[in-house]
Coordinates of C-alpha atoms in Angstrom, one line a residue:
X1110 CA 10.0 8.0 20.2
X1111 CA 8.6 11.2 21.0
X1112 CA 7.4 14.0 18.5
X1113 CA 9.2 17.1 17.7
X1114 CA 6.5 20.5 18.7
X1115 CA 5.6 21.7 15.4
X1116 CA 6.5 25.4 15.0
X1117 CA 5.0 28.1 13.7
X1118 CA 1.3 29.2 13.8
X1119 CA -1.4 26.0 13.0
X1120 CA -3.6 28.4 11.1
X1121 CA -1.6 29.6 9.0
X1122 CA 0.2 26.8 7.9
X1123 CA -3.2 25.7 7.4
X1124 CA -4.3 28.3 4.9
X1125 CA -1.0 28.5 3.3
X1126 CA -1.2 24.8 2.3
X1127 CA -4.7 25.3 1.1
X1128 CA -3.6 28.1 -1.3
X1129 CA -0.7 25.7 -2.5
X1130 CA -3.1 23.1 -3.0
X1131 CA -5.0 24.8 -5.2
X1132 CA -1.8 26.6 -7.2
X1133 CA -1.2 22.3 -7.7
X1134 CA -5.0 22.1 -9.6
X1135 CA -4.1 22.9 -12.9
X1136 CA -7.2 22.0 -14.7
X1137 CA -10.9 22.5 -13.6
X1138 CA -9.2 23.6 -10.3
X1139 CA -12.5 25.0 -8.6
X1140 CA -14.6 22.0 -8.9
X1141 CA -11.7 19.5 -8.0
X1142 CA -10.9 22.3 -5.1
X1143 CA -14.5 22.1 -3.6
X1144 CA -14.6 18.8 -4.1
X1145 CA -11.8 18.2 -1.0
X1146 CA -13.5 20.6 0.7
X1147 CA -16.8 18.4 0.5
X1148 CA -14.7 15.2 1.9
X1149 CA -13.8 17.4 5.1
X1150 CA -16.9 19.2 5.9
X1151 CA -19.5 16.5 4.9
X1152 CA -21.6 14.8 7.7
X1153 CA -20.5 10.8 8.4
X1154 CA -18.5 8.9 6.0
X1155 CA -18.1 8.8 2.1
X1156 CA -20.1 6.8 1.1
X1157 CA -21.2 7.8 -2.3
X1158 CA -19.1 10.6 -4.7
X1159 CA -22.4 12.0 -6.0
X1160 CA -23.7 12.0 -2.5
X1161 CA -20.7 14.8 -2.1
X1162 CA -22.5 17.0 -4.3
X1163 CA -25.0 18.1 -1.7
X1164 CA -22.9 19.5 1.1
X1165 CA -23.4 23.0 1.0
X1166 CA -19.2 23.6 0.3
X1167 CA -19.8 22.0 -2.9
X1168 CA -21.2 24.6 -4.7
X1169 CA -21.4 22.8 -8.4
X1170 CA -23.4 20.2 -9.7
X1171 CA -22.8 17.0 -9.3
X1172 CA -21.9 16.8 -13.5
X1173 CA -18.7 19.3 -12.8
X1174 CA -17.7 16.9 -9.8
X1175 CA -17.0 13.9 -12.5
X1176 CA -16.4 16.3 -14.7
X1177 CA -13.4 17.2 -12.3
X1178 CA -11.8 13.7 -11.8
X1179 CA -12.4 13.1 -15.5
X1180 CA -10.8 15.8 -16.9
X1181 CA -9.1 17.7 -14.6
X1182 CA -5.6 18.0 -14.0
X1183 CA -3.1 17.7 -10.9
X1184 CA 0.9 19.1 -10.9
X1185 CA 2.2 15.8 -8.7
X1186 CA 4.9 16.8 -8.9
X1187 CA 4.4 20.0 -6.9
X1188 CA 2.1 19.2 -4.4
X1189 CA 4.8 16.1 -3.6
X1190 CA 7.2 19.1 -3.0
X1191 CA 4.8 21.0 -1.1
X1192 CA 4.3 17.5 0.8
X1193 CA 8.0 17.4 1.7
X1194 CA 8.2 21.2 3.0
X1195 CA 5.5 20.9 5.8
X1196 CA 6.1 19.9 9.4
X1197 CA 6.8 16.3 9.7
X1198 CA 6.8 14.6 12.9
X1199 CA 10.1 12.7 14.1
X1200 CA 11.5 10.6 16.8
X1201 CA 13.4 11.8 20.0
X1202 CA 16.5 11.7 18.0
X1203 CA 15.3 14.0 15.2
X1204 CA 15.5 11.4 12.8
X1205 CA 12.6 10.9 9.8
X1206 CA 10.8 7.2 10.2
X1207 CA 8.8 6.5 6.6
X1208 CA 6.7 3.7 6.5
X1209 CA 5.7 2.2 3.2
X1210 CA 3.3 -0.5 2.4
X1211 CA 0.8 -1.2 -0.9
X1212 CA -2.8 -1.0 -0.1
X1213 CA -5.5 -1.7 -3.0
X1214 CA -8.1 -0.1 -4.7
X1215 CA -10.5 -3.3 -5.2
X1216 CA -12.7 -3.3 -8.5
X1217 CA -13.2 -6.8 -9.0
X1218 CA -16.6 -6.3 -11.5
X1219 CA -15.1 -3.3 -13.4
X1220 CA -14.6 -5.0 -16.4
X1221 CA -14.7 -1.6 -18.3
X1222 CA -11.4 0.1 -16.3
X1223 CA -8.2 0.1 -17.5
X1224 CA -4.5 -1.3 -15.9
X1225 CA -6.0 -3.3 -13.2
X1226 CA -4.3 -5.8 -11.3
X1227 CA -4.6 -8.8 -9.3
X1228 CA -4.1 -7.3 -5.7
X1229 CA -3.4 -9.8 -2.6
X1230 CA -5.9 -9.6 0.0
X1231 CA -5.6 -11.6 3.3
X1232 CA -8.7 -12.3 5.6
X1233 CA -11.5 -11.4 2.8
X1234 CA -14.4 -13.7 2.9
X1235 CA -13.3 -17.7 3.9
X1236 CA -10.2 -17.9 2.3
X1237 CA -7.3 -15.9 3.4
X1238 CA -5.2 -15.2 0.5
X1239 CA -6.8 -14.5 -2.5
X1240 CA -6.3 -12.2 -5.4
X1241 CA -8.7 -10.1 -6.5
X1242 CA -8.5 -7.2 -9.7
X1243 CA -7.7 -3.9 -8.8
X1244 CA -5.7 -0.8 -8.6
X1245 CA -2.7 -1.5 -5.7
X1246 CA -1.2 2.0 -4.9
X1247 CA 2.4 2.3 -3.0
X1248 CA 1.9 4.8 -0.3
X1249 CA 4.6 6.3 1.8
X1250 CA 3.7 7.8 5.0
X1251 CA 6.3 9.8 7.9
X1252 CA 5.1 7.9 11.3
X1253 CA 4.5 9.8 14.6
X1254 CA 5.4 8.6 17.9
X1255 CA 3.0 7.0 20.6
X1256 CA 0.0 5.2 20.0
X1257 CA -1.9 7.2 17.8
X1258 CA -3.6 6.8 14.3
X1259 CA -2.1 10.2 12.8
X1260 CA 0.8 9.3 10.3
X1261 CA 1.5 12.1 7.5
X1262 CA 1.1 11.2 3.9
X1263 CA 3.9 11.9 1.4
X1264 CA 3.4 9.7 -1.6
X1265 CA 1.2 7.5 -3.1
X1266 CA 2.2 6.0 -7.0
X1267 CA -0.2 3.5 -8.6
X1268 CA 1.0 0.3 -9.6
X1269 CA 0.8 -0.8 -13.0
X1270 CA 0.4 -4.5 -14.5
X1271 CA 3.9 -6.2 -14.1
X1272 CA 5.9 -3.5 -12.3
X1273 CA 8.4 -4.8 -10.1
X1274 CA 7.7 -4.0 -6.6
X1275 CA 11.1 -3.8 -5.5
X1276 CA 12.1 -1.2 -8.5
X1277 CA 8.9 0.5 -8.5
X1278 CA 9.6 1.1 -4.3
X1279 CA 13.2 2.0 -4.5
X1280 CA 12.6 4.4 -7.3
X1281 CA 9.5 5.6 -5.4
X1282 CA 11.5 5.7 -1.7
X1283 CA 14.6 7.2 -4.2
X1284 CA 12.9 10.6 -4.9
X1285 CA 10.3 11.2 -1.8
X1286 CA 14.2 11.2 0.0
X1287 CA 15.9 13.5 -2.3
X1288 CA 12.4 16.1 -2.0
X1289 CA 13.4 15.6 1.2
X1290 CA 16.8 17.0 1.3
X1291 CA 16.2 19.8 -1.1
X1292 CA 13.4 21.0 1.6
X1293 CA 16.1 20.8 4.2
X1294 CA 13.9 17.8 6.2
X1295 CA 17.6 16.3 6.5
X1296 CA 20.7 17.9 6.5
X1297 CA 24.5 16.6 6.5
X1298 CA 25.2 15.0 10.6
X1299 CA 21.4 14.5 11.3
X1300 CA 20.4 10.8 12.2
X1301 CA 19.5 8.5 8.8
X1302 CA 16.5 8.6 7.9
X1303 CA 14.7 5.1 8.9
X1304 CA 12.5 3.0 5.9
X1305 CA 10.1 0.6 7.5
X1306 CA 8.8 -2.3 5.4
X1307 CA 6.4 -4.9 6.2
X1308 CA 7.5 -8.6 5.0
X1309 CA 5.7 -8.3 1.4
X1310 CA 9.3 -6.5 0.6
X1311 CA 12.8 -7.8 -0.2
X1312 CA 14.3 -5.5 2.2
X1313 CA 17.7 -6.1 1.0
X1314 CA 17.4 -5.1 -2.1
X1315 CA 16.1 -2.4 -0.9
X1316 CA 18.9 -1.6 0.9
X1317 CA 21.0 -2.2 -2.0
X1318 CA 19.3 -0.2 -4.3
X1319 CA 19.2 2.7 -1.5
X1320 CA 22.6 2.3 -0.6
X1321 CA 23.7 5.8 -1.8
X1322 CA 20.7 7.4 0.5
X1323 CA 21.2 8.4 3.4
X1324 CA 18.6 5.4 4.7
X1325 CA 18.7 2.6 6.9
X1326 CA 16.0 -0.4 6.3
X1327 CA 14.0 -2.1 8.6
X1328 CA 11.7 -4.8 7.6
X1329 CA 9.7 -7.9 8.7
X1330 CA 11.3 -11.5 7.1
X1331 CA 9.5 -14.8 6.6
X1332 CA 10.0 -17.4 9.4
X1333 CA 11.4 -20.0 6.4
X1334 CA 14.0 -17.4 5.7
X1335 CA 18.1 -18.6 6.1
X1336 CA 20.7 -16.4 6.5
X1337 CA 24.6 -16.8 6.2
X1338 CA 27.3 -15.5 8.6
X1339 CA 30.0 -13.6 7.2
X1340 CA 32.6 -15.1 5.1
X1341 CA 35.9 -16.3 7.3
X1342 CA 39.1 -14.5 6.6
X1343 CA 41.8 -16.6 4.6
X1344 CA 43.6 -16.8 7.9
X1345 CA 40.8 -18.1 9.5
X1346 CA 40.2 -20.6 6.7
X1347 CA 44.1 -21.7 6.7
X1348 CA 43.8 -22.3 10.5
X1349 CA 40.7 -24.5 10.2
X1350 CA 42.4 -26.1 7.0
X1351 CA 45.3 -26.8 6.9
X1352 CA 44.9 -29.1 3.4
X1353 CA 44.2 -26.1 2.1
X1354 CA 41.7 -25.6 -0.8
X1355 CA 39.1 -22.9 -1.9
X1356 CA 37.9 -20.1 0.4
X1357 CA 34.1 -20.3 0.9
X1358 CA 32.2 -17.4 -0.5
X1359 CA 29.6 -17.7 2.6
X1360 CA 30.1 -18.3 6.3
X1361 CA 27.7 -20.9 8.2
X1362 CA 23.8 -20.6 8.1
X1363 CA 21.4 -18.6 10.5
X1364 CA 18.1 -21.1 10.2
X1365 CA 15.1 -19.2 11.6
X1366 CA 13.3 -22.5 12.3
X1367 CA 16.5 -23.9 13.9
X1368 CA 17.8 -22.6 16.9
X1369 CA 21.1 -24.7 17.0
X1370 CA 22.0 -22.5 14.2
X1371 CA 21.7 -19.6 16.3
X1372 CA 24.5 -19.2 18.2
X1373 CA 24.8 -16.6 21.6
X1374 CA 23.4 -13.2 20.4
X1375 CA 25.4 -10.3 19.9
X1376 CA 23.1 -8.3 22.0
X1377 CA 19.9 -9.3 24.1
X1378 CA 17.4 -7.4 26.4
X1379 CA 14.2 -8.0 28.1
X1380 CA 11.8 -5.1 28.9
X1381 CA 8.5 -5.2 30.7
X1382 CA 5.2 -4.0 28.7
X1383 CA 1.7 -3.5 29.8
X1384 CA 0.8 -3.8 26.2
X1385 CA 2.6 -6.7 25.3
X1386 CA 4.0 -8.3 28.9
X1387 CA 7.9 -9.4 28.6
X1388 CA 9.3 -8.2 25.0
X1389 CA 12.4 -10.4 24.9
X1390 CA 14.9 -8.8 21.7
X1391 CA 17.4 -10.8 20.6
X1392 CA 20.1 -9.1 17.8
X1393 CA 22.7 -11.4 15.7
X1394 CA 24.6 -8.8 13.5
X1395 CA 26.3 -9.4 10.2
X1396 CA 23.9 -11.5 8.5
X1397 CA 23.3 -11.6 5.0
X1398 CA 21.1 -13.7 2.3
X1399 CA 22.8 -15.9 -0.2
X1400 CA 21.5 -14.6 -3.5
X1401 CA 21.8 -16.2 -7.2
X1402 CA 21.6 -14.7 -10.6
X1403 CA 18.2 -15.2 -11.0
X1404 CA 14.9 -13.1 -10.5
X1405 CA 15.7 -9.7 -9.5
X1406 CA 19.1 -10.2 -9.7
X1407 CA 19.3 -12.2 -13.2
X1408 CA 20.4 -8.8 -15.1
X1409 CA 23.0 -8.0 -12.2
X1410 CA 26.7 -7.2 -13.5
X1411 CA 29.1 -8.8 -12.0
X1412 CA 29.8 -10.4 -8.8
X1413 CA 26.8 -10.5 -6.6
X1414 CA 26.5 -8.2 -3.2
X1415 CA 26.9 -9.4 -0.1
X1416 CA 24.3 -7.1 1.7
X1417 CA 25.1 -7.7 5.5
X1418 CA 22.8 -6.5 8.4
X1419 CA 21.4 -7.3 11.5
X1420 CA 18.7 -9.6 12.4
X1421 CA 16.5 -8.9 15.2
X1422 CA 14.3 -11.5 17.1
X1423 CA 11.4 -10.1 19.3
X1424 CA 9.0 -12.9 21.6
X1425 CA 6.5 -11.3 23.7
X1426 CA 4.2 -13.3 26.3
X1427 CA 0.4 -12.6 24.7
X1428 CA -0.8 -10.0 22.4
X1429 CA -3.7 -7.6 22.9
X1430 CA -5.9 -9.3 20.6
X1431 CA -5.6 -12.6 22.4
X1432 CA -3.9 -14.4 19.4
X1433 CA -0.9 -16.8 19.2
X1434 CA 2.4 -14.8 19.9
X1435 CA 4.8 -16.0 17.2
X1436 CA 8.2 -14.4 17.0
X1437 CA 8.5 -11.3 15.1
X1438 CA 11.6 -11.4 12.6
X1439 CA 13.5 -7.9 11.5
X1440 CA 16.2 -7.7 9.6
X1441 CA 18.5 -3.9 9.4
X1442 CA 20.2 -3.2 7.3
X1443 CA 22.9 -1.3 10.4
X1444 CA 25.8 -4.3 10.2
X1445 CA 25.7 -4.3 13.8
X1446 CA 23.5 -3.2 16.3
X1447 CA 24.1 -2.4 20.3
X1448 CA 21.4 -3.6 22.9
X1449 CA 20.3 -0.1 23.1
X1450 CA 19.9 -0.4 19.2
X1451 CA 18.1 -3.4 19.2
X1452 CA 15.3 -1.8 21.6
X1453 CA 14.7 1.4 18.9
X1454 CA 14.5 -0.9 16.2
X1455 CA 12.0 -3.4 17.3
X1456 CA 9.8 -0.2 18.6
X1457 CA 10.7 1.8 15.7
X1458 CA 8.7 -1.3 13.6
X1459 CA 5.9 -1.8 15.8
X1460 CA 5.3 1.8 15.0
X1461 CA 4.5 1.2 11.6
X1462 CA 1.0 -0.6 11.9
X1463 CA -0.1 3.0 12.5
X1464 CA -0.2 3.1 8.7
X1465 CA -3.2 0.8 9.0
X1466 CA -4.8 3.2 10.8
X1467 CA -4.3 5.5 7.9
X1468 CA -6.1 3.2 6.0
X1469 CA -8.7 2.5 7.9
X1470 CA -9.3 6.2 8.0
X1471 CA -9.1 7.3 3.9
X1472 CA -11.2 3.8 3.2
X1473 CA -13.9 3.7 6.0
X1474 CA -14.0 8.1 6.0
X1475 CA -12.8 9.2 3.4
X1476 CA -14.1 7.6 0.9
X1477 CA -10.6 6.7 -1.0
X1478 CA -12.0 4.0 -2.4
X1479 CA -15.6 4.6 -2.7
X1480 CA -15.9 6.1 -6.2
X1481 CA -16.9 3.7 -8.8
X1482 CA -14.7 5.4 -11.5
X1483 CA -13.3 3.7 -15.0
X1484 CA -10.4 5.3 -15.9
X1485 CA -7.1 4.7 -13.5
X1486 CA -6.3 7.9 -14.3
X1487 CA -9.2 9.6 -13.1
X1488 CA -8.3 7.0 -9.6
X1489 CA -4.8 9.0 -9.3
X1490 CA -7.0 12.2 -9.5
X1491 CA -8.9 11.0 -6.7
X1492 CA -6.2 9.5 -4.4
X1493 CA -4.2 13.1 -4.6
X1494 CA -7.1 14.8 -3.7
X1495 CA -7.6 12.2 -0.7
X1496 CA -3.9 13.1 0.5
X1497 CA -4.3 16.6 0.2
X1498 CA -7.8 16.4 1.8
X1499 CA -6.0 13.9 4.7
X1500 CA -3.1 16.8 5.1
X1501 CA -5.3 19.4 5.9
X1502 CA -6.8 17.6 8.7
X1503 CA -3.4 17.1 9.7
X1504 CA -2.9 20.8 10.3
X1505 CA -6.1 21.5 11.7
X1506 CA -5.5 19.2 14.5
X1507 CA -4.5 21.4 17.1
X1508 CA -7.2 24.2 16.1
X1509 CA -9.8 21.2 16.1
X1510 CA -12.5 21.0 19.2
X1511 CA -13.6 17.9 20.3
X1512 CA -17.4 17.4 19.1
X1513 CA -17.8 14.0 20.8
X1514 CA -21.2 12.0 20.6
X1515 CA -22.8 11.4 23.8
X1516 CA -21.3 7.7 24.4
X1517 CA -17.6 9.0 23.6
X1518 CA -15.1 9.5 26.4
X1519 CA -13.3 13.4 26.7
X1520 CA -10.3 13.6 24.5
X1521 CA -7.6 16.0 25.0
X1522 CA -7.8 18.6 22.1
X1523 CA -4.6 17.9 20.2
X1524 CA -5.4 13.5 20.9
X1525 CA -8.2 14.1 18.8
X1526 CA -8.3 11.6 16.2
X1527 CA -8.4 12.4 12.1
X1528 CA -12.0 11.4 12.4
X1529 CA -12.7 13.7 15.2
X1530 CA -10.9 16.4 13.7
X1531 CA -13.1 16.1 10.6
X1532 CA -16.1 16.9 13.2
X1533 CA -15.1 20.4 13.5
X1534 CA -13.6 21.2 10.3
X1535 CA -16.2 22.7 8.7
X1536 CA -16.4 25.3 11.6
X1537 CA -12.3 25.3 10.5
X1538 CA -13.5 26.2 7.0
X1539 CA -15.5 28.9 7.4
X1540 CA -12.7 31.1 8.7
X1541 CA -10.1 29.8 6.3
X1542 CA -9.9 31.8 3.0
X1543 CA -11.4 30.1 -0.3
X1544 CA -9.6 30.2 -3.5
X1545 CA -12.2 28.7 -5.9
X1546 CA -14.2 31.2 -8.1
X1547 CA -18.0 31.8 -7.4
X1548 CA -19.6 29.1 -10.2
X1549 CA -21.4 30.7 -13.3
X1550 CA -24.8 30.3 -13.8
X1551 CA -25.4 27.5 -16.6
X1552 CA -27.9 24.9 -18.0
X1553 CA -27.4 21.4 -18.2
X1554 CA -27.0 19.7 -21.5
X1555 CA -29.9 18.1 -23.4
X1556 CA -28.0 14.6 -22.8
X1557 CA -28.9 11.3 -25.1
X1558 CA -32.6 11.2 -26.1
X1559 CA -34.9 9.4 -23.8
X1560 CA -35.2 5.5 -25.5
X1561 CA -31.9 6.1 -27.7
X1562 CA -29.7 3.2 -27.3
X1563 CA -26.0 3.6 -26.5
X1564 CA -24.3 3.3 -29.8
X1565 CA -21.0 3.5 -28.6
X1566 CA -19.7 1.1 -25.3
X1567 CA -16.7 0.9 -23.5
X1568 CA -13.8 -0.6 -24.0
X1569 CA -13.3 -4.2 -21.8
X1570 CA -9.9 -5.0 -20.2
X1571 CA -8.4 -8.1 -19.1
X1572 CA -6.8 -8.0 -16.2
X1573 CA -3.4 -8.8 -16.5
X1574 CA -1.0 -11.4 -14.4
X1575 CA 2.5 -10.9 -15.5
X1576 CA 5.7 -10.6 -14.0
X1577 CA 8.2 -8.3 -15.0
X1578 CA 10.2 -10.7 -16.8
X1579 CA 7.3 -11.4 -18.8
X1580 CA 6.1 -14.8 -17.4
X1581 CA 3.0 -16.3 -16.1
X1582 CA 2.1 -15.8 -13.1
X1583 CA 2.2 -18.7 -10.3
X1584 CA 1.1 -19.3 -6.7
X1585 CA 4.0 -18.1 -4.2
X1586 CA 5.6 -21.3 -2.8
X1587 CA 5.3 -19.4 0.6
X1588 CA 1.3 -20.0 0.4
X1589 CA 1.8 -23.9 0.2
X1590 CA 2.5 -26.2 3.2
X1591 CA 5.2 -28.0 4.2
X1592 CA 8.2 -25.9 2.0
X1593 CA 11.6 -26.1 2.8
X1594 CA 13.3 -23.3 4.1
X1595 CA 14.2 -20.3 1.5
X1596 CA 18.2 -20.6 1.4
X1597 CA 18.6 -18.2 -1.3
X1598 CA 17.3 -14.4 -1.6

């Protein structure tokens, strides 16, 4: 995959973006507009949100800055548009490659916020799966090609207590593509737009849901997962018996843990890495999960799909971190696949750990999830101010200059990462026009009386742990040992 050269001149998309950005603030727009511009020119990380009150671009108090994510107000719907319209990077084909994956917002003592949720963690503290309360946000992000930690951020959507991931995705995915084809991003003949998903996703209901788009699906499966080959013809069937009887809905299974059940591949290659040694890509096409009326598809009317794909096998010798090299399972939802296929897609996928790069970046930089804030709505304020805050670094990348500390190697000026980039930006931001008003002069407000007691508390919340259906919650039989293997989707 290779990057297509973004056109046009880099500072003026930048300022034009900026002036959208702030048509998108519809309430308290000044303070909430400085306040982005305090994330990108502040020295070091986030830390703090009051601490953003003292960089010299935030030029209110630090009462208008929660002022701003309490109150103010943010047209999603048109900076998501304005999202869509800007120069997105894409592969050597020309074709769009969207990653998505859930990242949370952890509030585990904030017993006074609203429409948390328990949010899966892996690798916190002893254990490794836990669930701890929080806001888990959706993001969508359009991956670049190479190694690199730049991805560009189209949507993020909150998730609410008892939303079904796999609606809640689709509808998500459903609209972030149609923005996409109203801002001409894809046109009629142009390659299909490629979804990656990491394993936390039913990717073929994805693809059935998406089945309209013009999408293709590639996602990480389970290593209990079993698949069934296609369905034999009733020719075939009469030939193999010749008693006769009922035509089997499903042909024979594809075991993951079983290689008898394997079969020759339909298509196999073997590549040499520096990265990775010997990647060795096996592809078995027309595969497809044997699915009942029950969970997702319990309210399905009439005959169940048969949602047929191709599932992809990658070994490699040793990874870069030194760890155990288990096979990597993909399944696509492309019928059949070629062995020149079956090389994009397993490094299509690979590309789309570069989404925890991103974040790593709006965590750890950023401050995404730094504010300690109550209301979830006041959390969506914040995270669209992150993205827009994110996108403009995004644009400033090749005006950026590289302000390296001593101990930090040359980078070529448009390899600079999104945290080197924010280095320079405030030398960016001094050319670049400002759209927020000059503040008024004003006092603060008395406040409560010194010794007064509080005579009027927040609200507590549970946090909730329902399915969608409406039904306790229990522990995944994925997270216990010694399971059979999942025959059913």
């Amino acid at each position: 995959m290779v990057s297509v050269v973004e056109q046009g001149d880099p500072f003026a998309e930048l300022s034009r973006f900026r002036g959208v950005f702030y048509d998108c603030l519809t309430g308290r727009r000044d303070a909430m507009f400085e306040l982005a511009d305090a994330v990108l020119c502040t020295d070091g990380p986030v830390k703090t949100l009051v601490g953003l009150a003292l960089a010299p671009e935030r030029r209110r108090g630090h009462g208008a800055l929660y002022g701003a994510l309490n109150r103010g107000r943010v047209d999603v719907d048109r900076l998501r548009t304005a999202l869509a319209r800007l120069p997105l990077p894409r592969a050597a084909d020309g074709r769009l490659v969207l990653a998505v994956d859930v990242s949370p917002w952890l509030r585990p003592d904030a017993d006074t916020s609203n429409a948390r949720s328990f949010c899966h963690t892996y690798g916190r503290g002893d254990a490794k799966h836990q669930m701890i309360p929080g806001w888990p946000y959706s993001w969508v992000v359009a991956l670049e090609s190479g190694r690199t930690s730049w991805v560009a951020p189209l949507d993020a959507v909150r998730l609410r207590p008892g939303d079904d991931l796999g609606a809640a995705t689709a509808s998500q995915l459903r609209g972030l593509v149609e923005r996409l084809v109203a801002a001409d991003q894809w046109c009629a003949g142009d390659p299909l737009m490629w979804i990656v998903a990491d394993a936390g996703y039913d990717v073929m209901r994805l693809a059935w849901l998406l089945r309209d788009l013009p999408v293709e699906i590639l996602g990480r499966l389970r290593s209990d997962r079993v698949m069934r080959r296609p369905a034999p013809t009733r020719a075939e069937f009469a030939q193999a018996n010749p008693a006769g009887g009922r035509p089997p809905k499903h042909g024979g299974e594809f075991i993951f843990k079983d290689a008898r059940t394997w079969g020759a591949p339909d298509a196999e290659t073997k590549a040499e890495t520096t990265r990775y040694g010997t990647v060795h890509a096996q592809g078995w096409n027309r595969l497809h999960p044997e699915l009942q009326q029950r969970a997702a598809w319990r309210d399905h009317p009439g005959k169940l799909p048969v949602i047929e794909g191709t599932v992809v096998r990658l070994q490699v010798d040793y990874l870069p971190s030194g760890g155990d090299p288990k096979p990597l399972r993909l399944w696509w939802s492309r019928p059949t696949a070629s062995p020149a296929d079956t090389d994009l897609a397993w490094q299509t996928f690979l590309r789309r750990f570069d989404i925890e790069h991103f974040f790593r970046m709006i965590k750890q930089t950023l401050g995404w999830t730094a504010p300690r804030l109550r209301d979830a709505e006041a959390a969506d304020r914040w995270t669209w101010l992150t993205v827009a805050a994110h996108t403009q670094l995004r644009l400033a990348r090749p005006l950026a200059i590289d302000l390296r500390r001593p101990w930090e190697k040359p980078t070529e000026p448009n390899k600079l990462t999104p945290a080197r980039v924010r280095r320079g930006f405030r030398h960016l931001h001094a050319r670049t026009s400002t759209p927020a008003a000059v503040p008024k002069p004003s006092r603060p407000g008395p406040g409560r009386p010194p010794g007064s007691k509080n005579r009027r508390p927040a609200n507590r919340y549970d946090v909730g742990l329902l399915l969608v259906t409406g039904e306790p919650y229990r522990r995944p039989t994925h997270h216990k040992v010694g399971t059979k293997p999942r025959r059913t989707g």
